[in-house]
XYZ file of C-alpha atoms in Angstrom:
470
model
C -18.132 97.423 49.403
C -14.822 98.614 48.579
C -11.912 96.804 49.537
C -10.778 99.223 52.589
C -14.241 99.493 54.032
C -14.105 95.364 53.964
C -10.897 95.494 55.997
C -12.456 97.889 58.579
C -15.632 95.428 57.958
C -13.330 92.517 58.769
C -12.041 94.093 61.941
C -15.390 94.252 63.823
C -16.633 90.508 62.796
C -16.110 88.763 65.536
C -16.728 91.903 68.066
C -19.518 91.628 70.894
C -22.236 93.948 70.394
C -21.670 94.474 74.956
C -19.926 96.920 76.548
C -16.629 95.277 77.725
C -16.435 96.409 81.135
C -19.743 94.969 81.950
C -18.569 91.564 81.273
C -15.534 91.714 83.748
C -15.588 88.011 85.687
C -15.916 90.390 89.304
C -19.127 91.747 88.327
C -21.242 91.098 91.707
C -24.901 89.737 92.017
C -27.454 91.762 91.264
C -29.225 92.987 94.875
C -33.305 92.368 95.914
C -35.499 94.748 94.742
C -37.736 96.863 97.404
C -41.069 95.039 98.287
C -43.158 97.052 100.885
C -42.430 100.701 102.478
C -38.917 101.681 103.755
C -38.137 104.599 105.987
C -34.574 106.262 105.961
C -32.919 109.723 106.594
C -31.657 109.846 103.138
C -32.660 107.851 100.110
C -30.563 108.163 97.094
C -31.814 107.460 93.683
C -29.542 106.427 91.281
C -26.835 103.409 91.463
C -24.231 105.358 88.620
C -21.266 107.222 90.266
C -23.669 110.173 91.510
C -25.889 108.000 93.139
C -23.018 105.934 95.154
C -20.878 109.142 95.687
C -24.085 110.684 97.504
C -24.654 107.727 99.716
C -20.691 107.159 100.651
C -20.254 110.520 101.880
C -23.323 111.108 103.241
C -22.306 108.376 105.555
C -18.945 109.653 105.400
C -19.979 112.630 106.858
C -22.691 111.293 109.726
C -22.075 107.712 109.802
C -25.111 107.291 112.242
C -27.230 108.216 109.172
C -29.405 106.367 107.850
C -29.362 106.044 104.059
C -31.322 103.799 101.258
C -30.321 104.051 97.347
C -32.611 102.798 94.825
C -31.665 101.891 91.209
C -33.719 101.041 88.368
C -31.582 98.182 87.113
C -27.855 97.094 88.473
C -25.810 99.479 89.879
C -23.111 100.845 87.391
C -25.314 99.240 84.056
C -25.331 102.777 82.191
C -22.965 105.454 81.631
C -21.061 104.264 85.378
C -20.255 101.079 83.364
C -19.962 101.762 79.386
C -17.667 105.329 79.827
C -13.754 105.717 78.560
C -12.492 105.194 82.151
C -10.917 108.866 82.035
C -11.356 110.117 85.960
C -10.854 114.102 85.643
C -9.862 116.397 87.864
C -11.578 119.314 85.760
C -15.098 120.634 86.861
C -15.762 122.304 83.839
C -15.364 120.255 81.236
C -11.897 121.621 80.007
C -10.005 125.059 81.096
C -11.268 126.974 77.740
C -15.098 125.917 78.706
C -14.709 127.218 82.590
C -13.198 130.146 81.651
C -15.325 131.278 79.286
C -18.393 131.142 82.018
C -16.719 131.537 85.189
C -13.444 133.449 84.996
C -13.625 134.572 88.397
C -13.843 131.530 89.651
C -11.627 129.480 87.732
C -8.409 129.453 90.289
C -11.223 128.013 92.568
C -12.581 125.754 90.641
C -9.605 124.318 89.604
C -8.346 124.022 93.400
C -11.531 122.123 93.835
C -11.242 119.984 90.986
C -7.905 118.341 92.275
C -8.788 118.434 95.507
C -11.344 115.307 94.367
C -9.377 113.777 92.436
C -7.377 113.250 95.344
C -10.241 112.252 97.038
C -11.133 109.533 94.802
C -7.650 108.193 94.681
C -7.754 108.143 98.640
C -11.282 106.634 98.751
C -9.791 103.977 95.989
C -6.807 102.795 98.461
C -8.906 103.436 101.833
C -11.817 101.184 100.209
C -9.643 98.394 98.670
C -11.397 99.479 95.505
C -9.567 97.151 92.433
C -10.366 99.067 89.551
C -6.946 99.360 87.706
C -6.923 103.379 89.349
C -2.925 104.293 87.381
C -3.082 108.509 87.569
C -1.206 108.674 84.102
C -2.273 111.306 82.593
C -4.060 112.760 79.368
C -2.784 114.085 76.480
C -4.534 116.237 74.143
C -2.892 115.743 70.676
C -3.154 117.828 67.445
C -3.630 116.485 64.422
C -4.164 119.791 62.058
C -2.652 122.413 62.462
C -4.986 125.027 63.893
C -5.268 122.666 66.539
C -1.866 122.980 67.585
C -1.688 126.613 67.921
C -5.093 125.950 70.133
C -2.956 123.786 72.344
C -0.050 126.342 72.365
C -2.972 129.163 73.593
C -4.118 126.852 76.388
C -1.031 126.236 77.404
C -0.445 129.925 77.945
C -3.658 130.516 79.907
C -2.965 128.194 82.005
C 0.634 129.452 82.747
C -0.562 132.742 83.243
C -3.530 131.794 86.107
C -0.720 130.100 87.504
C -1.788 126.565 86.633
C 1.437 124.023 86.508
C 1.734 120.177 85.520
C 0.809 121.089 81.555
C 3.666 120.298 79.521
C 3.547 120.887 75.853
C 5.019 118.318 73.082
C 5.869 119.041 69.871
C 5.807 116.125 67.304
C 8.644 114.246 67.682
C 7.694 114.246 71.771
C 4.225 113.061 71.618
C 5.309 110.505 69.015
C 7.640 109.242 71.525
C 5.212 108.637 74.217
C 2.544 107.338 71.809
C 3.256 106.606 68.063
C 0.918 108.354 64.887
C 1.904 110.016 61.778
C -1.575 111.547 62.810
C 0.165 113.808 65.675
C 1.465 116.959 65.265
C 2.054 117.670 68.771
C 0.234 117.463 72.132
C -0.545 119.175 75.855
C -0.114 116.486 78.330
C -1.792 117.199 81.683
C 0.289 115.163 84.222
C -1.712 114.951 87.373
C -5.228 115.729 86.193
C -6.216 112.788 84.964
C -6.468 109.102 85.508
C -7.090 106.317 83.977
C -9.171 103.452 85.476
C -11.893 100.641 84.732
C -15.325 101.989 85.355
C -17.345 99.465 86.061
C -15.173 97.977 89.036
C -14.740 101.684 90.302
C -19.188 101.526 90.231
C -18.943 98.023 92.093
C -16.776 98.955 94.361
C -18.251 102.174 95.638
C -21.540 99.622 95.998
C -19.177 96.860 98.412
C -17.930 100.281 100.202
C -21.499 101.671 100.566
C -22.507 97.989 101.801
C -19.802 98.217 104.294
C -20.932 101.149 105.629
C -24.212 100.595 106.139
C -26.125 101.958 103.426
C -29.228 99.651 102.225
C -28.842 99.319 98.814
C -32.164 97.621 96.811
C -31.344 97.371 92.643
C -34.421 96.892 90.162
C -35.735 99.518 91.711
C -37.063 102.685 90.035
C -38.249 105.964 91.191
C -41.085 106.410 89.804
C -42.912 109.652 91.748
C -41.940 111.864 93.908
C -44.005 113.990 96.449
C -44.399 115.753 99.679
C -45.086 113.526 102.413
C -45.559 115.558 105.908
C -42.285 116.540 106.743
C -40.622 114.297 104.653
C -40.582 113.044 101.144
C -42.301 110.219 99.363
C -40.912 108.496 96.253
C -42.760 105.657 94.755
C -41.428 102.492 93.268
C -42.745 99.531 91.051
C -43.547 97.711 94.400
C -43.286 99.948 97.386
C -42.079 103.413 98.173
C -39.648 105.101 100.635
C -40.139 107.589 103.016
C -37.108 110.008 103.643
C -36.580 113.242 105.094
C -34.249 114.117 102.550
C -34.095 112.623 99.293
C -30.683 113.442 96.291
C -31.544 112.657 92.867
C -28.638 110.898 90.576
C -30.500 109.652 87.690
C -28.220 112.214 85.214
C -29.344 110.830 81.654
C -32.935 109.413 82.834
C -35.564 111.842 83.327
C -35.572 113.474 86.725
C -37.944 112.951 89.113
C -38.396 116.795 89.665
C -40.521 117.581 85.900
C -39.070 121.334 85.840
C -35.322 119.889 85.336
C -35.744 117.619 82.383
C -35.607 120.642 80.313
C -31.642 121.231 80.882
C -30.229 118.024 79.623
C -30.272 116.152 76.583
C -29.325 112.362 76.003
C -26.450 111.834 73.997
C -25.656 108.737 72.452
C -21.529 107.934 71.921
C -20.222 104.614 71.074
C -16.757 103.028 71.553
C -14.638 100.075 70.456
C -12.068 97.815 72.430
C -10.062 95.996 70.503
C -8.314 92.476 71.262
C -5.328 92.234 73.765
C -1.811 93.991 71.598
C 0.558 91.718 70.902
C 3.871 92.681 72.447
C 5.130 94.064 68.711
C 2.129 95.778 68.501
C 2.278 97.421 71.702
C 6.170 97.953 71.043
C 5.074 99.682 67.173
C 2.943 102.232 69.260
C 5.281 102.761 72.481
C 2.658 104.118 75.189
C 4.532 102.824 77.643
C 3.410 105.897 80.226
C -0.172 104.442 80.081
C -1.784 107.918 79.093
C -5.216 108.911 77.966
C -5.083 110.300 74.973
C -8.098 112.605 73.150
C -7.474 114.545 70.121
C -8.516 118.511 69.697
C -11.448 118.184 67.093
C -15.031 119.072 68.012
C -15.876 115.510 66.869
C -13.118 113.891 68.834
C -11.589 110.613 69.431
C -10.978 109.519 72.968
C -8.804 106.539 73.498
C -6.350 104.466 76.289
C -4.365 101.317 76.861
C -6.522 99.154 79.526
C -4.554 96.911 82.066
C -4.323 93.813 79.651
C -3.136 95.592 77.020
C -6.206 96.648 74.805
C -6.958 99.622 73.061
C -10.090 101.573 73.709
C -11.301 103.718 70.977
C -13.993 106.160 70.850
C -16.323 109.113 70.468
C -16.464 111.478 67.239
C -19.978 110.303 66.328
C -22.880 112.113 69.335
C -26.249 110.838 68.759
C -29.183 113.248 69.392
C -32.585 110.619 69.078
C -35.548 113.108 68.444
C -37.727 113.808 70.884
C -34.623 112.842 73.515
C -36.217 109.427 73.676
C -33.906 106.478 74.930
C -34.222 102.849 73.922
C -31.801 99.973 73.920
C -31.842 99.788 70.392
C -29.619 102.974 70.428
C -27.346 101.110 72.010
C -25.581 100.139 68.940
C -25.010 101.409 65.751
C -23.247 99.512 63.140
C -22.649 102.291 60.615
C -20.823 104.061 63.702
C -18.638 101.235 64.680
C -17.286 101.166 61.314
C -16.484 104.651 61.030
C -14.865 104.437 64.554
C -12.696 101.308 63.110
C -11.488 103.539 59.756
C -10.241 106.081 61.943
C -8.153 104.367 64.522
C -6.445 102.323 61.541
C -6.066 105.948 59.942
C -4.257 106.721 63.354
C -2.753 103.850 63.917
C -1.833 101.719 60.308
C 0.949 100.035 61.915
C -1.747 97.755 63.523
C -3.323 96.722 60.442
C -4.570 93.359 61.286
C -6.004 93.905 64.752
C -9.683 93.320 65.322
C -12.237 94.335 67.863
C -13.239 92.385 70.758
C -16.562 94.308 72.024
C -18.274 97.475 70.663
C -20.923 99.252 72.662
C -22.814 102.223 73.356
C -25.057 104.357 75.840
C -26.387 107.478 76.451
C -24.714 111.075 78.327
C -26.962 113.246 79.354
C -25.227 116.709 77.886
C -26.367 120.129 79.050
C -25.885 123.473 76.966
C -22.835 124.611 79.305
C -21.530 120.853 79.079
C -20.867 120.762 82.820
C -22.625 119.975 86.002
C -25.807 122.095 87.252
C -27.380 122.110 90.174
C -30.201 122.628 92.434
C -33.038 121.865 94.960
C -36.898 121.413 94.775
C -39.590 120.477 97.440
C -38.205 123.462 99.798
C -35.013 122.098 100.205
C -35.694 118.295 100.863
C -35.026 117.286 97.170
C -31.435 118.153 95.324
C -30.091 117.272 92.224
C -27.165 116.930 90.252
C -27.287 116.649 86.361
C -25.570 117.302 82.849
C -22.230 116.135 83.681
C -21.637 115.794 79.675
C -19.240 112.957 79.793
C -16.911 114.401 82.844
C -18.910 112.540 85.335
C -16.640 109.513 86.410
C -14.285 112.472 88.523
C -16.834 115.095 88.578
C -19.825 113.360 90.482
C -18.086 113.221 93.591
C -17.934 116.557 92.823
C -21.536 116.936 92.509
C -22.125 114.481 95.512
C -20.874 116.788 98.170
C -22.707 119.772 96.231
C -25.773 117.739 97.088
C -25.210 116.782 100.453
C -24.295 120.575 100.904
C -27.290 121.874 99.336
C -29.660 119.307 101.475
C -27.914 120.672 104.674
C -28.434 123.982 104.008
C -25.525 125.893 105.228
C -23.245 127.450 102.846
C -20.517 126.159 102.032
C -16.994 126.717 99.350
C -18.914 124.883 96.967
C -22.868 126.317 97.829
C -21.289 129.619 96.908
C -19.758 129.105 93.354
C -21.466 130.572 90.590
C -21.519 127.816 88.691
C -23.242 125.795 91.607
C -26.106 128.998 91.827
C -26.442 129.026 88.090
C -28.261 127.123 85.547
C -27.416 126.667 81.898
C -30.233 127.522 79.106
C -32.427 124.623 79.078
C -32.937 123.300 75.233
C -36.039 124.379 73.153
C -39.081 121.889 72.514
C -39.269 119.778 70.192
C -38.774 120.090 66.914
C -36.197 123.157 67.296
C -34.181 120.790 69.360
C -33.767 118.733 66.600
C -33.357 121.196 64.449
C -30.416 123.648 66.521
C -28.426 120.125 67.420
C -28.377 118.952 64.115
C -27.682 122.164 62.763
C -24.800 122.703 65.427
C -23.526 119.245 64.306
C -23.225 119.809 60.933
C -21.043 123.416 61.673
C -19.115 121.582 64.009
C -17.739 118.956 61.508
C -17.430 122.393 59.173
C -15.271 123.748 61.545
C -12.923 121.070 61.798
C -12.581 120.810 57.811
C -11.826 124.275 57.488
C -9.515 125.085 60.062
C -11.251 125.774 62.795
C -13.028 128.734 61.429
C -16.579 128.799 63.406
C -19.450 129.968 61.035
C -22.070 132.923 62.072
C -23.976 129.626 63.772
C -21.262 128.694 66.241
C -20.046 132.507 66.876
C -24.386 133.415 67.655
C -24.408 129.943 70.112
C -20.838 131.021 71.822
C -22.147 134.689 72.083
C -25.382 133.824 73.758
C -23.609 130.553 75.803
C -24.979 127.370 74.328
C -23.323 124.536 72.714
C -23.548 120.043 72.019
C -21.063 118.400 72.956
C -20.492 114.702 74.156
């Protein structure tokens, strides 16, 4: 090994192969599983952020409604509890993504999108909810040059729909909030962003659900799902529940309703956290406004300052497993983790000498438009909400109220959007899906070695709407 890889080597040594979140001291008990036959109004299935959005405002809404959730392990375990922490106000997974598949819409959607992140900072004070919630920020840096005019062209959509709070930074400004050679400048989105710890954001949306009534029983899959009379039947490992209404937020797992597994895709990304910064370490890197930060590559770095003073650091690397199966062996990935550790000493080589506390990773469940779809089954009595390609810690209470609307069955702002009565292009069998994601991979990193210049493979996916992204 040469002597910089055993540096990079050196810094993950002593770092736990567990996502750090997971191991925060308030993590609560794990909750009885469901023995026997329950009856409810609503059942919920899923204990991420979709799942607990659902039953919250369902009982927001009618609190004389009864609601169950099920989840197949401990509420927040997967993506709710291994993610960045980056809360977005954007639907659409970016302003360039929306408007190239809803244009019309895009005022709207963006109305819509800060109207819940609102929410969830109101629901985070109303709820007591301690889960380090500081509304910071991002900033998406450049670090080659076509990705700075990129930036600039953003910037000047957004000014002319009329869109304010973007501010771009040249070189010497983004340096000064956060310190690289690597950046050449930066958009900084003020408002639409925040920054939080996603695990206590999962466990406290399960204390508020508590509070409110909604009977919550963990270890608990869905394994079926059927007609029942009037209502709905969905089976578990040691009982089942009868509902009248039932909202699926399993997202990554494979959805109760067969016809849907076809639009998503599990994606596995991996991050690092390194060990508290010292307070010349923190001083050598400034960051003193808290931001996230994510650069402008198609393989892209995502990384933020947590409340004790660590660095998170990842992305670049999406994992397609063949066949879309999941296991927990995927859950790390050595030759990743290194790669992750050469680059953020590459961006930041003033902190030579810092090592890595935890390193972890999980699956996304990405869709071909790489934002939310939507939809019912069972005449009405079943909705779902999937393919939230790594925008789900904001966007899911998004999708939540999109469910609740859809299971009502009156329209509503959101029941009309085309992007709630659309689907994307579900991927191809197996072994084309292999095949197109790996192919779209290896153009991707292309792309970002030669400028930005998409080959005929990108332009024919872009023309006909499809894409991989994490």
């Amino acid at each position: 090994m040469a002597p910089a890889a055993m540096t990079f080597a050196k810094s993950l040594s002593d770092a736990r192969p567990a996502p750090f979140w997971l191991e925060d001291p308030g993590k609560p008990d794990a909750l009885p599983a469901l023995a026997g036959d329950e009856r409810c109004d609503l059942l919920v299935v899923g204990g991420g952020y979709s799942g607990l959005w659902t039953a919250l405002l369902a009982k927001e809404r009618d609190p004389a409604r009864d609601v169950v959730l099920i989840e197949g392990r401990e509420t927040g375990w997967a993506a709710s509890g291994r993610n960045g922490g980056f809360c977005a106000a954007s639907l659409t997974h970016g302003l360039g993504n929306g408007l190239a598949r809803w244009p019309d819409e895009m005022v709207k959607l963006e109305e819509l999108g800060a109207r819940n992140l609102d929410a969830i900072e109101d629901a985070v004070a109303r709820y007591g909810i301690d889960c380090d919630f500081e509304r910071t920020g991002e900033i998406d840096v450049a670090t080659e040059p076509h990705q700075l005019a990129e930036l600039h062209e953003t910037h000047d959509e957004a000014s002319r729909l009329g869109f304010t709070g973007l501010e771009l930074l040249d070189a010497d400004a983004v340096r000064a909030e956060v310190d690289s050679p690597t950046f050449l400048g930066g958009l900084w989105d003020r408002r639409g962003v925040a920054m939080l710890h996603p695990a206590k954001l999962a466990w406290g949306l399960k204390r508020a659900c508590q509070e409110l009534g909604v009977r919550i029983y963990e270890n608990t899959p869905g394994l079926r799902i059927a007609a029942s009379g009037p209502g709905i039947v969905v089976g578990t490992p040691y009982g089942r529940v009868l509902a009248h209404r039932v909202a699926l937020g399993t997202n990554v797992f494979p959805s109760l309703v067969k016809r849907v597994r076809a639009y998503t895709v599990p994606v596995y990304d991996y991050a690092l956290m390194t060990e508290p910064l010292s307070a010349a370490q923190l001083a050598s890197v400034g960051w003193k406004r808290r931001q996230g930060l994510g650069d402008s590559a198609n393989q892209f770095h995502y990384f933020r300052i947590t409340a004790d003073n660590r660095i998170l650091w990842g992305g670049y690397d999406a994992i397609y497993p063949f066949g879309g199966r999941m296991s927990a062996e995927m859950d790390h990935r050595p030759q990743t983790y290194l790669k992750l550790a050469r680059h953020f000493f590459h961006c930041f080589p003033q902190l030579e000498g810092l090592r890595f506390s935890h390193a972890w990773g999980g699956a996304i469940d990405t869709c071909s438009r790489f934002s939310a779809f939507f939809g019912t089954a069972h005449g009405g009595k079943v909705a779902y909400a999937a393919g939230y390609t790594g925008l789900g810690v904001g966007a899911t209470r998004f999708g939540a109220d999109v469910m609740l609307d859809l299971l009502g069955g009156e329209p509503t702002e959101r029941t009309e959007l085309k992007m709630v009565r659309s689907k994307p292009l579900p991927f191809p069998p197996e072994p084309a899906a292999w095949a197109g994601i790996g192919l779209t991979k290896w153009s991707m990193a292309r792309a970002d070695a030669n400028g930005g210049r998409r080959n005929l493979w990108l332009r024919t996916m872009d023309r006909f709407g499809l894409g991989f992204d994490s």
